[in-house]
Coordinates of C-alpha atoms in Angstrom, one line a residue:
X1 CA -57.8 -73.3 -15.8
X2 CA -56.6 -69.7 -17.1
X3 CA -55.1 -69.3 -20.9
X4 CA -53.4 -66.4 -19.8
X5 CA -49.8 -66.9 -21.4
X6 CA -47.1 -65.0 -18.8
X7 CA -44.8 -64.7 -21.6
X8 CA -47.0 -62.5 -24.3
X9 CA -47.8 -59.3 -25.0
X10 CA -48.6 -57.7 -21.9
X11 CA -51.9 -55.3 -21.8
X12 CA -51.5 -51.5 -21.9
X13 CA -51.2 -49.8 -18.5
X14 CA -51.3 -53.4 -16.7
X15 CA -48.8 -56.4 -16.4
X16 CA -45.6 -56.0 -14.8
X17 CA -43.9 -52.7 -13.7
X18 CA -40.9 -50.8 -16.1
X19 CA -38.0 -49.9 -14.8
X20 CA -36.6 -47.9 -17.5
X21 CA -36.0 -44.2 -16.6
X22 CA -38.4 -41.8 -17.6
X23 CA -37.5 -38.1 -18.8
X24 CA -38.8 -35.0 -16.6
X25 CA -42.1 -34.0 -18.0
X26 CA -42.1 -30.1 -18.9
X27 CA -43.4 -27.9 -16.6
X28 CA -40.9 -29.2 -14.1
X29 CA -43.3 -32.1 -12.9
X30 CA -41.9 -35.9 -11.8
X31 CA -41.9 -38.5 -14.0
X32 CA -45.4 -39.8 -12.9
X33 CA -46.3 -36.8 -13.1
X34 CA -46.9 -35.2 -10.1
X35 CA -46.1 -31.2 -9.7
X36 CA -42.5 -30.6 -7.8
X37 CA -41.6 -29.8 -4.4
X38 CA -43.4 -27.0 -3.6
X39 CA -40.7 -25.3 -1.0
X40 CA -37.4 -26.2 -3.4
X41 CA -34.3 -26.2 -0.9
X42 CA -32.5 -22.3 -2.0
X43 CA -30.0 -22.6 -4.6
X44 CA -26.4 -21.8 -2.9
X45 CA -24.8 -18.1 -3.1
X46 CA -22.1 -18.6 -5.9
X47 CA -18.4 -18.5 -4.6
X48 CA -15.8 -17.2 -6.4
X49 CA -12.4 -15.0 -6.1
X50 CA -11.6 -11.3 -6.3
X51 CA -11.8 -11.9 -10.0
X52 CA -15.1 -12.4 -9.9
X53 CA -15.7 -8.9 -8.3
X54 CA -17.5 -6.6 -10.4
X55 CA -15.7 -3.7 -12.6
X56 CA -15.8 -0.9 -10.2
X57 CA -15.7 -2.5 -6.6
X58 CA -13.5 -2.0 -3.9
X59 CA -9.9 -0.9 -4.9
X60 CA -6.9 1.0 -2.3
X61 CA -8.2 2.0 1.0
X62 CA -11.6 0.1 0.5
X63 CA -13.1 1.5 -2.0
X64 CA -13.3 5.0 -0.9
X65 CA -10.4 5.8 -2.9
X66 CA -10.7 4.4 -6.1
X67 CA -7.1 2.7 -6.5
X68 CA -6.2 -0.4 -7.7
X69 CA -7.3 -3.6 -6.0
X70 CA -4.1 -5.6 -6.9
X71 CA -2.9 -7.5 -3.6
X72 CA -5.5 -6.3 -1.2
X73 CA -5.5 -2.4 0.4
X74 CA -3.3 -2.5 3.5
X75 CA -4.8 0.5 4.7
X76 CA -8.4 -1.2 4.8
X77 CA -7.0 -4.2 6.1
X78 CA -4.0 -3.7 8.2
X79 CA -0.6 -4.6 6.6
X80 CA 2.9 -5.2 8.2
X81 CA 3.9 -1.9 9.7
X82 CA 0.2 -1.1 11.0
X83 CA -2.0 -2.0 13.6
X84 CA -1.1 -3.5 17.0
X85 CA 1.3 -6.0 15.8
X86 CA 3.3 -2.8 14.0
X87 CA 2.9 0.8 13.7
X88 CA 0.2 3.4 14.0
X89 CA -3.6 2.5 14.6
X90 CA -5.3 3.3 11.2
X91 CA -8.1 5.0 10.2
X92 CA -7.5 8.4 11.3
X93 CA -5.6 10.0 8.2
X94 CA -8.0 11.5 5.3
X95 CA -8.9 8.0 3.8
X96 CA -10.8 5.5 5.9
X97 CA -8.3 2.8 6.9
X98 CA -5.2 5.5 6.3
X99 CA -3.0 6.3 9.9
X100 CA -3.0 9.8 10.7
X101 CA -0.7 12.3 8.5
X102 CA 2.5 12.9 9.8
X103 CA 2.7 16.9 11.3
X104 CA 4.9 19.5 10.3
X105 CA 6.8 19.7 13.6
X106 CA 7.6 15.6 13.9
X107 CA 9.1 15.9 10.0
X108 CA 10.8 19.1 10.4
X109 CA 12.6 18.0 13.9
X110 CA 13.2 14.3 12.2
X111 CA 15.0 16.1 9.3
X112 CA 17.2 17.8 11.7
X113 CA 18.1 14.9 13.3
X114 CA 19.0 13.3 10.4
X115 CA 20.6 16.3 8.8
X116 CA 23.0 16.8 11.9
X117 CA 23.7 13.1 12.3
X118 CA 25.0 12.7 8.9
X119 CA 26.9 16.5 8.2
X120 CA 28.3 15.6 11.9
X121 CA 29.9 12.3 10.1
X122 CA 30.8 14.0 6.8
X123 CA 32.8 16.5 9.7
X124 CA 34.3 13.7 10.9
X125 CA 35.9 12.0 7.5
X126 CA 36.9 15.4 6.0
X127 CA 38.3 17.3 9.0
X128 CA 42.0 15.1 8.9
X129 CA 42.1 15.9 5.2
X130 CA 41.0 19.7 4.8
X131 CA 40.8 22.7 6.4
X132 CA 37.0 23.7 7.7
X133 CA 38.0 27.2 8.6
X134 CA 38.4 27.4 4.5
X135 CA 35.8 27.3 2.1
X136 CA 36.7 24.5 0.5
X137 CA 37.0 22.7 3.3
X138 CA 33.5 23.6 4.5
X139 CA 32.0 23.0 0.8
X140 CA 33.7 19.4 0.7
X141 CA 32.3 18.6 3.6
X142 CA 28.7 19.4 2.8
X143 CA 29.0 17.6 -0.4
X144 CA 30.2 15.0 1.0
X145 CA 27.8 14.9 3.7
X146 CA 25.0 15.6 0.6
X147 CA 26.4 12.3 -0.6
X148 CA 26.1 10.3 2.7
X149 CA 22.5 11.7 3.3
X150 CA 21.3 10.1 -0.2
X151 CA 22.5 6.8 0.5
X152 CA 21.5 6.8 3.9
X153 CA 17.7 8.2 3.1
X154 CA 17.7 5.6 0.6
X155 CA 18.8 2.3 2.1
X156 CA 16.8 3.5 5.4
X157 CA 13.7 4.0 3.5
X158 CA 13.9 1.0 1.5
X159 CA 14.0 -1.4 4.6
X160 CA 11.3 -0.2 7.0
X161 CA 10.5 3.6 5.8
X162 CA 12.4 5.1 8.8
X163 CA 15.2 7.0 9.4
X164 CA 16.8 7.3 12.6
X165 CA 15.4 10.9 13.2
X166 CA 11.6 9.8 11.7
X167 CA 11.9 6.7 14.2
X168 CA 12.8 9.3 16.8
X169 CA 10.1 10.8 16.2
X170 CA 7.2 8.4 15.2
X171 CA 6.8 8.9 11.6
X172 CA 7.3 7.0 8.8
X173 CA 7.2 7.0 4.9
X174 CA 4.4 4.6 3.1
X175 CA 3.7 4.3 -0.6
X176 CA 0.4 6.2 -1.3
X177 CA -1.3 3.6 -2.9
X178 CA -1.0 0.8 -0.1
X179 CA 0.7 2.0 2.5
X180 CA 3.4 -1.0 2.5
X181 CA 6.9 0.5 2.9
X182 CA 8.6 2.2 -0.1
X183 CA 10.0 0.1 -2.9
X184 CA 13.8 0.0 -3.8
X185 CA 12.7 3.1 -6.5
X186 CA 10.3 4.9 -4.8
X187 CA 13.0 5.6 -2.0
X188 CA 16.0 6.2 -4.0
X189 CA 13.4 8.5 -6.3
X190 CA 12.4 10.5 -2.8
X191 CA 15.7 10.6 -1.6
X192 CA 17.6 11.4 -4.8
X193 CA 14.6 14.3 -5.9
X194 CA 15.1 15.8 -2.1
X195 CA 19.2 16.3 -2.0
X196 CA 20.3 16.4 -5.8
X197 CA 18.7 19.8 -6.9
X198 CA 20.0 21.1 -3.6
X199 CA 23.7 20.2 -4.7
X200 CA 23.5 21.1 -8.4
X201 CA 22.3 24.0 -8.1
X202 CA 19.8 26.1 -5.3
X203 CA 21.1 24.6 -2.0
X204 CA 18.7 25.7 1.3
X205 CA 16.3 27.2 -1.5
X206 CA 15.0 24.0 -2.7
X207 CA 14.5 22.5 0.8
X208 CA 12.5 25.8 1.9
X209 CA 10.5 25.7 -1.6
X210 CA 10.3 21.8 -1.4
X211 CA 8.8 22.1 2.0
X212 CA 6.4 24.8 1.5
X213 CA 4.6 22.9 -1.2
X214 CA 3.9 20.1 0.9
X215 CA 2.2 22.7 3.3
X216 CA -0.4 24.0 0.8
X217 CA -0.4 20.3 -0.6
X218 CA -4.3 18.6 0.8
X219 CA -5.2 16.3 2.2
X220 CA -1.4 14.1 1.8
X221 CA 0.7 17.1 3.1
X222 CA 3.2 15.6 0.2
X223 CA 6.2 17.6 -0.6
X224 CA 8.2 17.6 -4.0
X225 CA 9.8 14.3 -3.0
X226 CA 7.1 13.2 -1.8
X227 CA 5.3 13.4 -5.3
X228 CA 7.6 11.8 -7.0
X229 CA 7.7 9.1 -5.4
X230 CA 4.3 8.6 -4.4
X231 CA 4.6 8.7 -1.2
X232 CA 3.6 9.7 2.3
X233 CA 4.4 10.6 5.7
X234 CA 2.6 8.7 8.5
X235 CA 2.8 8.5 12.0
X236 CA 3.2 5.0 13.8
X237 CA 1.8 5.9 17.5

């Protein structure tokens, strides 16, 4: 008959299992200590959001440009207003991802058409109240087509970056930075810089001297107006 008492002491390293968790032995080994998995399963790729891009990365026309990366670069990535679902195909202006820059002779005959549209309706509201054959009559009526021009450049602008002549003729103005149509201020800004210094004081000079900058102006072709308020002139075919 055994003496062996089941309820005492049990021997070291013998006796009935433990179930009480064990902590990892250093080195990285198991419990019993056997060595880890040799092949460990990859850790996975951290996610995180454009804030976690580093200082430096891709900013306004995908990184080639250096702007700002607030709210995505519609020119690398197509917004409203270009691609198939809109205008223009971009990536043929000077900036990867930019539509080509709108010639000389598409903005010249679009500012014609504009200009003649809207002196035609200044005509038309002065003529039954003054005499064009007299100056006066003739310098009211180019104020007052000056006047119509500014609120029609700016409204126009403001709500798709056209004008009836630029949609005649497939241009139309972006913001530089993201090519997204102009903001309330950038087109009153453009409009007002373009017709105000022509009525106050150098009429056809500043439009000849506005336009001639924007010729020597590289690679953005930007006039006067243009700088001001940061815009540009694309094309939308």
């Amino acid at each position: 008959m055994s003496t062996h008492d089941p309820s005492g002491p049990q021997p070291e390293g013998g006796g009935q299992p433990s179930f009480d968790k064990q902590s990892p032995q250093p080195g990285g080994g198991t419990p019993e200590g056997r060595p880890s998995d040799p092949n460990p399963s990859p850790a996975p790729p951290p996610t995180g959001g454009p804030s976690d891009a580093p200082p430096g990365g891709p900013g306004a026309y995908g990184g080639t440009y250096g702007g700002p990366t607030h709210g995505q670069n519609p020119y690398g990535q197509p917004p409203p207003g270009y691609g198939p679902a809109g205008h223009g195909a971009p990536g043929a202006g000077p900036v990867p991802g930019m539509p080509p820059i709108g010639s000389w002779p598409r903005r010249i005959v679009a500012r014609l058409i504009d200009y003649v549209l809207i002196q035609a309706v200044g005509v038309i509201v002065v003529a039954p109240f003054a005499n064009l054959g007299d100056r006066s009559g003739s310098a009211g009526a180019f104020w007052l087509g000056c006047a119509i021009y500014l609120l029609y450049e700016a409204l126009m602008l403001s709500r798709d970056g056209q004008t009836l002549g630029k949609k005649a003729m497939h241009i139309r103005v972006a913001m530089l930075i993201d090519g997204n149509k102009p903001t309330q201020a950038a087109a009153w800004t453009r409009a007002a810089v373009y017709i105000l210094p022509a009525v106050l004081c150098c009429a056809a000079l500043w439009w000849i001297i506005d336009g001639l900058f924007g010729v020597f102006d590289k690679p953005y072709r930007q006039c006067i107006h243009d700088k001001a308020a940061k815009t540009v002139v694309v094309t939308t075919d």
